[in-house]
């Protein structure tokens, strides 16, 4: 840890992450404040009394855009709707604020975003200054700080006055733009996700590229993409329903065929292209035709089932014989499943069942 007489690096605090950069060409890993002292975490001792500091300006300016954008957005929600900001998060991918309201409509989100971008375009002055606690009576502070002698205020041209120690742009125009991504309910509040400046621009670029790909894929203009996607999904659901109906009819035919030709107990059935759900449905259809015991293999899984009064407990059989062979699974008296990560285990379990029930190979 290094302590400097003065520092250009912002420590983590107030919802804003720390700066990064270099001290004597050593990468700065963390910056934090404790008991009024700012500590700089480095991979090794710089070993010098003088420090050459180099700030990661791209990260700093990004944080400035996001933080001032947050002040602007919070002021709008408070002034226009009476909702205070309870917390602020500035992450690597997105920013969020928690508002003192249970819900936030899309219409309100759009109106707040429009207002924020109008104030950004107005290029209002942003300034920071320190005042004594007695001066706070003359300043319409958005959120009163704890009792302190002096407090730093960040003002956005008579629109917002917030106690804040963070880094900010000098004019709202430097925020660039603000985009609200979405809002969700969170612990009785509304959590609003948003991006500012370079983040908003990059997000737009990604989404524009995606829209371009989708317009080519659907052969439709962007305004019709939602309608085309909904139509495709409806067609997919319709086809899936038809496929399920045909599969059910096919399983009914297969059940009739198996039941009429049954000559052993249990019956060994192979469904190489099926699923466990289809195996279970096949078992139900066979049981509707009489009393049977079944061993159905589906890929690396095996389904045991019966509707007999004097047959074995399927779940116990899997636990006692399949698990020692590397299998996993279990079940009830009348139905159980076993899964084998290794094909050798499945083959050994099948061989055991045939031998146990005296089924000719």
Short mmCIF file of C-alpha atoms in Angstrom, two decimals:
data_model
loop_
_atom_site.label_atom_id
_atom_site.label_comp_id
_atom_site.label_asym_id
_atom_site.label_seq_id
_atom_site.Cartn_x
_atom_site.Cartn_y
_atom_site.Cartn_z
CA UNK A 1 0.00 0.00 0.00
CA UNK A 2 1.24 3.47 -0.89
CA UNK A 3 0.18 6.75 0.71
CA UNK A 4 0.85 9.97 -1.22
CA UNK A 5 1.07 13.49 0.11
CA UNK A 6 -1.48 14.42 -2.57
CA UNK A 7 -3.25 12.16 -5.03
CA UNK A 8 -4.97 12.47 -8.40
CA UNK A 9 -6.73 9.12 -7.93
CA UNK A 10 -10.32 8.91 -6.74
CA UNK A 11 -10.97 6.26 -4.06
CA UNK A 12 -14.03 4.03 -4.11
CA UNK A 13 -16.98 5.77 -2.45
CA UNK A 14 -20.44 7.22 -2.92
CA UNK A 15 -21.43 4.55 -5.41
CA UNK A 16 -18.48 5.38 -7.69
CA UNK A 17 -15.60 2.92 -8.28
CA UNK A 18 -11.98 3.93 -7.83
CA UNK A 19 -9.71 5.31 -10.52
CA UNK A 20 -7.03 3.23 -12.19
CA UNK A 21 -3.68 4.18 -13.64
CA UNK A 22 0.00 3.89 -12.74
CA UNK A 23 2.33 5.01 -9.97
CA UNK A 24 5.98 4.84 -11.06
CA UNK A 25 4.86 2.53 -13.91
CA UNK A 26 3.25 0.10 -11.44
CA UNK A 27 -0.44 -0.62 -12.22
CA UNK A 28 -2.85 0.69 -9.64
CA UNK A 29 -5.00 -2.20 -8.35
CA UNK A 30 -7.24 -0.37 -5.89
CA UNK A 31 -7.73 3.00 -4.22
CA UNK A 32 -9.63 3.31 -0.97
CA UNK A 33 -10.00 5.73 1.91
CA UNK A 34 -9.80 4.77 5.57
CA UNK A 35 -9.89 7.17 8.51
CA UNK A 36 -9.24 10.13 6.22
CA UNK A 37 -6.20 8.58 4.49
CA UNK A 38 -6.24 7.49 0.83
CA UNK A 39 -4.43 4.20 0.22
CA UNK A 40 -3.13 3.02 -3.18
CA UNK A 41 -2.79 -0.74 -3.70
CA UNK A 42 0.13 -1.68 -5.96
CA UNK A 43 1.52 -5.10 -6.97
CA UNK A 44 4.82 -4.26 -5.23
CA UNK A 45 6.50 -1.57 -3.15
CA UNK A 46 7.35 1.41 -5.41
CA UNK A 47 10.41 1.98 -3.25
CA UNK A 48 10.67 5.71 -4.00
CA UNK A 49 9.89 8.90 -2.13
CA UNK A 50 8.65 10.60 -5.30
CA UNK A 51 5.67 9.28 -7.22
CA UNK A 52 5.01 9.72 -10.94
CA UNK A 53 1.24 9.31 -11.28
CA UNK A 54 -0.54 8.55 -14.56
CA UNK A 55 -4.34 8.51 -14.57
CA UNK A 56 -6.50 6.24 -16.74
CA UNK A 57 -8.43 9.17 -18.18
CA UNK A 58 -10.79 7.02 -20.27
CA UNK A 59 -12.09 5.32 -17.11
CA UNK A 60 -12.21 8.61 -15.16
CA UNK A 61 -14.17 10.43 -17.87
CA UNK A 62 -16.57 7.49 -18.21
CA UNK A 63 -17.26 7.68 -14.48
CA UNK A 64 -17.71 11.46 -14.73
CA UNK A 65 -20.32 11.05 -17.48
CA UNK A 66 -22.22 8.34 -15.60
CA UNK A 67 -22.13 10.13 -12.24
CA UNK A 68 -23.28 13.52 -13.52
CA UNK A 69 -25.92 11.75 -15.60
CA UNK A 70 -27.15 10.08 -12.43
CA UNK A 71 -27.43 13.44 -10.64
CA UNK A 72 -29.44 14.79 -13.55
CA UNK A 73 -31.76 11.78 -13.72
CA UNK A 74 -32.29 11.69 -9.96
CA UNK A 75 -33.14 15.41 -9.96
CA UNK A 76 -35.74 14.87 -12.68
CA UNK A 77 -37.43 12.01 -10.87
CA UNK A 78 -37.51 14.04 -7.65
CA UNK A 79 -38.68 17.34 -9.15
CA UNK A 80 -41.19 15.91 -11.64
CA UNK A 81 -42.58 12.96 -9.66
CA UNK A 82 -41.45 13.39 -6.05
CA UNK A 83 -39.39 10.17 -6.00
CA UNK A 84 -36.11 10.33 -4.10
CA UNK A 85 -33.10 8.25 -5.11
CA UNK A 86 -32.32 5.80 -2.32
CA UNK A 87 -29.12 4.31 -3.79
CA UNK A 88 -26.81 4.53 -6.81
CA UNK A 89 -24.64 1.88 -8.47
CA UNK A 90 -21.97 2.61 -11.07
CA UNK A 91 -20.86 -0.73 -12.50
CA UNK A 92 -18.63 -1.74 -15.37
CA UNK A 93 -21.53 -2.55 -17.68
CA UNK A 94 -24.41 -0.37 -16.49
CA UNK A 95 -25.56 2.17 -13.90
CA UNK A 96 -28.67 1.98 -11.75
CA UNK A 97 -30.61 4.01 -9.22
CA UNK A 98 -33.25 2.80 -6.78
CA UNK A 99 -36.24 5.14 -6.63
CA UNK A 100 -38.69 5.51 -3.76
CA UNK A 101 -41.66 4.28 -5.78
CA UNK A 102 -43.16 0.83 -6.20
CA UNK A 103 -43.53 1.00 -9.98
CA UNK A 104 -42.29 2.97 -12.97
CA UNK A 105 -44.20 2.93 -16.25
CA UNK A 106 -42.55 2.93 -19.66
CA UNK A 107 -44.27 6.23 -20.38
CA UNK A 108 -42.64 7.83 -17.33
CA UNK A 109 -39.26 6.35 -18.25
CA UNK A 110 -39.52 7.84 -21.73
CA UNK A 111 -40.53 11.25 -20.37
CA UNK A 112 -37.66 11.31 -17.86
CA UNK A 113 -35.17 10.29 -20.54
CA UNK A 114 -36.46 13.00 -22.89
CA UNK A 115 -36.14 15.63 -20.15
CA UNK A 116 -32.61 14.48 -19.26
CA UNK A 117 -31.40 14.69 -22.85
CA UNK A 118 -32.95 18.14 -23.24
CA UNK A 119 -30.95 19.34 -20.21
CA UNK A 120 -27.82 17.68 -21.63
CA UNK A 121 -28.33 19.54 -24.92
CA UNK A 122 -28.77 22.79 -22.96
CA UNK A 123 -25.12 22.38 -21.87
CA UNK A 124 -25.74 23.62 -18.34
CA UNK A 125 -22.84 24.44 -16.05
CA UNK A 126 -21.84 21.87 -13.43
CA UNK A 127 -19.79 23.15 -10.52
CA UNK A 128 -18.57 21.83 -7.20
CA UNK A 129 -17.96 23.88 -4.07
CA UNK A 130 -17.64 23.40 -0.34
CA UNK A 131 -19.95 25.07 2.17
CA UNK A 132 -20.36 25.10 5.93
CA UNK A 133 -23.33 23.48 7.63
CA UNK A 134 -24.85 26.91 8.33
CA UNK A 135 -24.92 27.66 4.59
CA UNK A 136 -27.01 24.57 3.85
CA UNK A 137 -30.12 26.44 4.99
CA UNK A 138 -29.83 28.62 1.88
CA UNK A 139 -29.23 25.74 -0.55
CA UNK A 140 -32.07 23.45 -1.74
CA UNK A 141 -30.00 20.31 -1.21
CA UNK A 142 -31.59 17.20 -2.75
CA UNK A 143 -30.51 14.92 0.08
CA UNK A 144 -29.24 16.26 3.40
CA UNK A 145 -25.90 14.77 4.52
CA UNK A 146 -25.03 13.58 8.04
CA UNK A 147 -24.00 16.27 10.51
CA UNK A 148 -20.61 17.58 9.33
CA UNK A 149 -18.85 20.92 9.55
CA UNK A 150 -18.25 21.33 5.81
CA UNK A 151 -19.77 19.57 2.83
CA UNK A 152 -18.98 19.46 -0.90
CA UNK A 153 -21.94 20.37 -3.11
CA UNK A 154 -22.23 19.48 -6.80
CA UNK A 155 -24.62 21.90 -8.49
CA UNK A 156 -26.18 21.57 -11.94
CA UNK A 157 -27.04 25.20 -12.79
CA UNK A 158 -29.76 25.79 -10.17
CA UNK A 159 -31.49 22.52 -11.14
CA UNK A 160 -29.84 20.18 -8.67
CA UNK A 161 -27.79 20.58 -5.51
CA UNK A 162 -26.33 17.32 -4.20
CA UNK A 163 -23.76 16.57 -1.50
CA UNK A 164 -21.16 14.54 -3.38
CA UNK A 165 -17.44 13.81 -3.30
CA UNK A 166 -17.42 12.14 -6.73
CA UNK A 167 -15.97 13.23 -10.06
CA UNK A 168 -18.17 15.13 -12.52
CA UNK A 169 -18.10 16.84 -15.91
CA UNK A 170 -17.99 20.64 -16.07
CA UNK A 171 -21.07 21.03 -18.30
CA UNK A 172 -24.03 18.76 -18.96
CA UNK A 173 -23.18 18.66 -22.67
CA UNK A 174 -20.15 16.53 -21.78
CA UNK A 175 -22.52 13.77 -20.62
CA UNK A 176 -23.26 13.27 -24.32
CA UNK A 177 -26.55 11.44 -23.98
CA UNK A 178 -28.56 9.40 -21.49
CA UNK A 179 -30.48 6.21 -22.24
CA UNK A 180 -32.79 4.41 -19.80
CA UNK A 181 -32.53 0.70 -20.49
CA UNK A 182 -35.28 -0.66 -18.28
CA UNK A 183 -36.85 -0.54 -14.83
CA UNK A 184 -37.76 -3.35 -12.47
CA UNK A 185 -39.26 -3.79 -9.02
CA UNK A 186 -36.69 -4.18 -6.25
CA UNK A 187 -37.46 -4.42 -2.52
CA UNK A 188 -40.50 -2.18 -2.78
CA UNK A 189 -38.68 0.33 -4.98
CA UNK A 190 -38.13 0.83 -8.71
CA UNK A 191 -34.61 0.08 -9.94
CA UNK A 192 -33.77 2.05 -13.08
CA UNK A 193 -30.91 0.93 -15.34
CA UNK A 194 -29.32 3.55 -17.58
CA UNK A 195 -26.23 4.44 -19.62
CA UNK A 196 -24.57 7.77 -20.40
CA UNK A 197 -22.06 9.11 -22.91
CA UNK A 198 -19.71 6.59 -24.45
CA UNK A 199 -21.59 3.69 -22.90
CA UNK A 200 -24.87 4.81 -24.47
CA UNK A 201 -23.15 5.30 -27.82
CA UNK A 202 -21.58 1.83 -27.75
CA UNK A 203 -24.88 0.29 -26.69
CA UNK A 204 -26.59 1.99 -29.63
CA UNK A 205 -23.92 0.66 -31.99
CA UNK A 206 -24.39 -2.92 -30.76
CA UNK A 207 -28.17 -2.73 -31.03
CA UNK A 208 -28.05 -1.03 -34.44
CA UNK A 209 -25.84 -3.86 -35.74
CA UNK A 210 -28.27 -6.40 -34.29
CA UNK A 211 -31.27 -4.67 -35.89
CA UNK A 212 -29.44 -4.62 -39.22
CA UNK A 213 -28.83 -8.38 -38.97
CA UNK A 214 -32.47 -9.02 -38.07
CA UNK A 215 -33.83 -6.88 -40.92
CA UNK A 216 -31.75 -8.95 -43.33
CA UNK A 217 -32.78 -12.22 -41.66
CA UNK A 218 -36.52 -11.45 -41.76
CA UNK A 219 -36.38 -9.44 -45.02
CA UNK A 220 -38.35 -6.70 -43.31
CA UNK A 221 -37.76 -3.07 -42.30
CA UNK A 222 -36.98 -2.39 -38.65
CA UNK A 223 -40.48 -1.05 -37.96
CA UNK A 224 -41.96 -4.45 -38.89
CA UNK A 225 -39.47 -6.66 -37.03
CA UNK A 226 -41.61 -7.18 -33.93
CA UNK A 227 -44.64 -8.18 -36.02
CA UNK A 228 -42.55 -10.56 -38.13
CA UNK A 229 -40.91 -12.12 -35.07
CA UNK A 230 -44.30 -12.62 -33.39
CA UNK A 231 -45.64 -14.25 -36.57
CA UNK A 232 -42.62 -16.58 -36.74
CA UNK A 233 -43.05 -17.55 -33.07
CA UNK A 234 -46.75 -18.24 -33.56
CA UNK A 235 -45.96 -20.43 -36.57
CA UNK A 236 -43.30 -22.24 -34.53
CA UNK A 237 -45.75 -22.87 -31.68
CA UNK A 238 -48.34 -24.18 -34.15
CA UNK A 239 -45.83 -26.55 -35.75
CA UNK A 240 -44.61 -27.75 -32.35
CA UNK A 241 -48.21 -28.52 -31.36
CA UNK A 242 -48.72 -30.51 -34.57
CA UNK A 243 -45.45 -32.39 -34.02
CA UNK A 244 -46.42 -33.24 -30.43
CA UNK A 245 -49.80 -34.51 -31.63
CA UNK A 246 -48.18 -36.68 -34.30
CA UNK A 247 -45.61 -37.98 -31.81
CA UNK A 248 -48.40 -38.88 -29.39
CA UNK A 249 -50.26 -40.72 -32.14
CA UNK A 250 -47.06 -42.52 -33.11
CA UNK A 251 -46.46 -43.55 -29.49
CA UNK A 252 -50.04 -44.87 -29.32
CA UNK A 253 -49.38 -47.05 -32.36
CA UNK A 254 -46.07 -48.19 -30.88
CA UNK A 255 -47.78 -49.01 -27.58
CA UNK A 256 -50.37 -51.15 -29.38
CA UNK A 257 -47.61 -52.95 -31.27
CA UNK A 258 -45.53 -53.61 -28.14
CA UNK A 259 -48.47 -54.73 -26.01
CA UNK A 260 -49.76 -57.15 -28.62
CA UNK A 261 -46.34 -58.75 -29.10
CA UNK A 262 -45.36 -58.87 -25.41
CA UNK A 263 -43.79 -62.20 -24.45
CA UNK A 264 -41.45 -61.28 -21.58
CA UNK A 265 -41.57 -59.38 -18.32
CA UNK A 266 -40.14 -56.84 -18.19
CA UNK A 267 -40.32 -55.70 -21.80
CA UNK A 268 -37.05 -54.17 -23.05
CA UNK A 269 -37.71 -51.22 -25.36
CA UNK A 270 -35.23 -48.96 -27.15
CA UNK A 271 -36.07 -45.33 -28.08
CA UNK A 272 -32.81 -44.13 -29.69
CA UNK A 273 -34.30 -40.84 -30.97
CA UNK A 274 -36.71 -40.25 -28.11
CA UNK A 275 -36.69 -38.42 -24.80
CA UNK A 276 -37.38 -39.40 -21.20
CA UNK A 277 -40.73 -37.61 -21.43
CA UNK A 278 -41.65 -39.68 -24.50
CA UNK A 279 -40.56 -42.85 -22.72
CA UNK A 280 -42.82 -42.01 -19.80
CA UNK A 281 -45.72 -41.25 -22.14
CA UNK A 282 -45.14 -44.56 -23.96
CA UNK A 283 -45.23 -46.38 -20.63
CA UNK A 284 -48.55 -44.73 -19.73
CA UNK A 285 -50.06 -45.73 -23.08
CA UNK A 286 -48.88 -49.34 -22.69
CA UNK A 287 -50.29 -49.51 -19.16
CA UNK A 288 -53.68 -48.43 -20.53
CA UNK A 289 -53.68 -51.69 -22.51
CA UNK A 290 -52.91 -54.05 -19.64
CA UNK A 291 -50.47 -55.00 -16.87
CA UNK A 292 -46.81 -54.76 -17.84
CA UNK A 293 -43.30 -54.08 -16.59
CA UNK A 294 -40.98 -52.04 -18.81
CA UNK A 295 -37.30 -51.19 -19.24
CA UNK A 296 -37.02 -48.33 -21.75
CA UNK A 297 -33.60 -47.13 -22.91
CA UNK A 298 -33.33 -43.53 -24.16
CA UNK A 299 -29.75 -42.69 -25.11
CA UNK A 300 -27.72 -42.68 -21.89
CA UNK A 301 -30.84 -42.93 -19.71
CA UNK A 302 -32.99 -45.82 -18.68
CA UNK A 303 -36.61 -45.75 -17.48
CA UNK A 304 -38.06 -48.55 -15.36
CA UNK A 305 -41.82 -48.67 -14.88
CA UNK A 306 -44.63 -51.13 -14.10
CA UNK A 307 -48.25 -51.31 -13.01
CA UNK A 308 -48.05 -54.72 -11.31
CA UNK A 309 -48.86 -55.61 -7.73
CA UNK A 310 -45.99 -58.05 -7.21
CA UNK A 311 -43.11 -56.50 -9.20
CA UNK A 312 -39.94 -55.01 -7.70
CA UNK A 313 -39.54 -51.49 -6.28
CA UNK A 314 -38.09 -49.56 -9.23
CA UNK A 315 -36.48 -46.80 -7.16
CA UNK A 316 -34.76 -49.26 -4.81
CA UNK A 317 -33.50 -51.30 -7.77
CA UNK A 318 -31.84 -48.23 -9.30
CA UNK A 319 -30.20 -47.23 -6.01
CA UNK A 320 -28.95 -50.74 -5.20
CA UNK A 321 -27.73 -51.80 -8.64
CA UNK A 322 -27.32 -48.75 -10.93
CA UNK A 323 -25.45 -46.45 -8.55
CA UNK A 324 -22.56 -48.93 -7.96
CA UNK A 325 -22.13 -49.04 -11.76
CA UNK A 326 -21.63 -45.26 -11.97
CA UNK A 327 -25.26 -44.46 -12.60
CA UNK A 328 -27.36 -41.71 -11.06
CA UNK A 329 -31.04 -41.52 -10.38
CA UNK A 330 -33.88 -42.95 -8.35
CA UNK A 331 -37.64 -43.01 -8.20
CA UNK A 332 -40.72 -44.60 -6.70
CA UNK A 333 -42.01 -48.16 -6.50
CA UNK A 334 -43.73 -47.94 -9.88
CA UNK A 335 -41.32 -45.71 -11.83
CA UNK A 336 -37.64 -44.76 -11.76
CA UNK A 337 -34.88 -43.30 -13.93
CA UNK A 338 -31.17 -44.03 -14.19
CA UNK A 339 -28.58 -41.88 -15.98
CA UNK A 340 -25.15 -43.23 -16.95
CA UNK A 341 -22.34 -40.78 -17.86
CA UNK A 342 -20.32 -43.76 -19.15
CA UNK A 343 -21.90 -46.16 -21.72
CA UNK A 344 -20.21 -49.16 -20.06
CA UNK A 345 -22.28 -48.61 -16.92
CA UNK A 346 -25.51 -48.59 -18.91
CA UNK A 347 -24.59 -51.82 -20.70
CA UNK A 348 -23.71 -53.53 -17.42
CA UNK A 349 -27.00 -52.45 -15.83
CA UNK A 350 -28.97 -53.69 -18.85
CA UNK A 351 -27.12 -57.01 -18.69
CA UNK A 352 -27.87 -57.31 -14.97
CA UNK A 353 -31.59 -56.67 -15.52
CA UNK A 354 -31.82 -59.29 -18.26
CA UNK A 355 -30.02 -61.83 -16.09
CA UNK A 356 -32.03 -60.96 -12.98
CA UNK A 357 -35.35 -61.27 -14.78
CA UNK A 358 -34.12 -64.22 -16.87
CA UNK A 359 -34.62 -62.48 -20.20
CA UNK A 360 -32.91 -64.27 -23.14
CA UNK A 361 -30.15 -62.16 -24.73
#
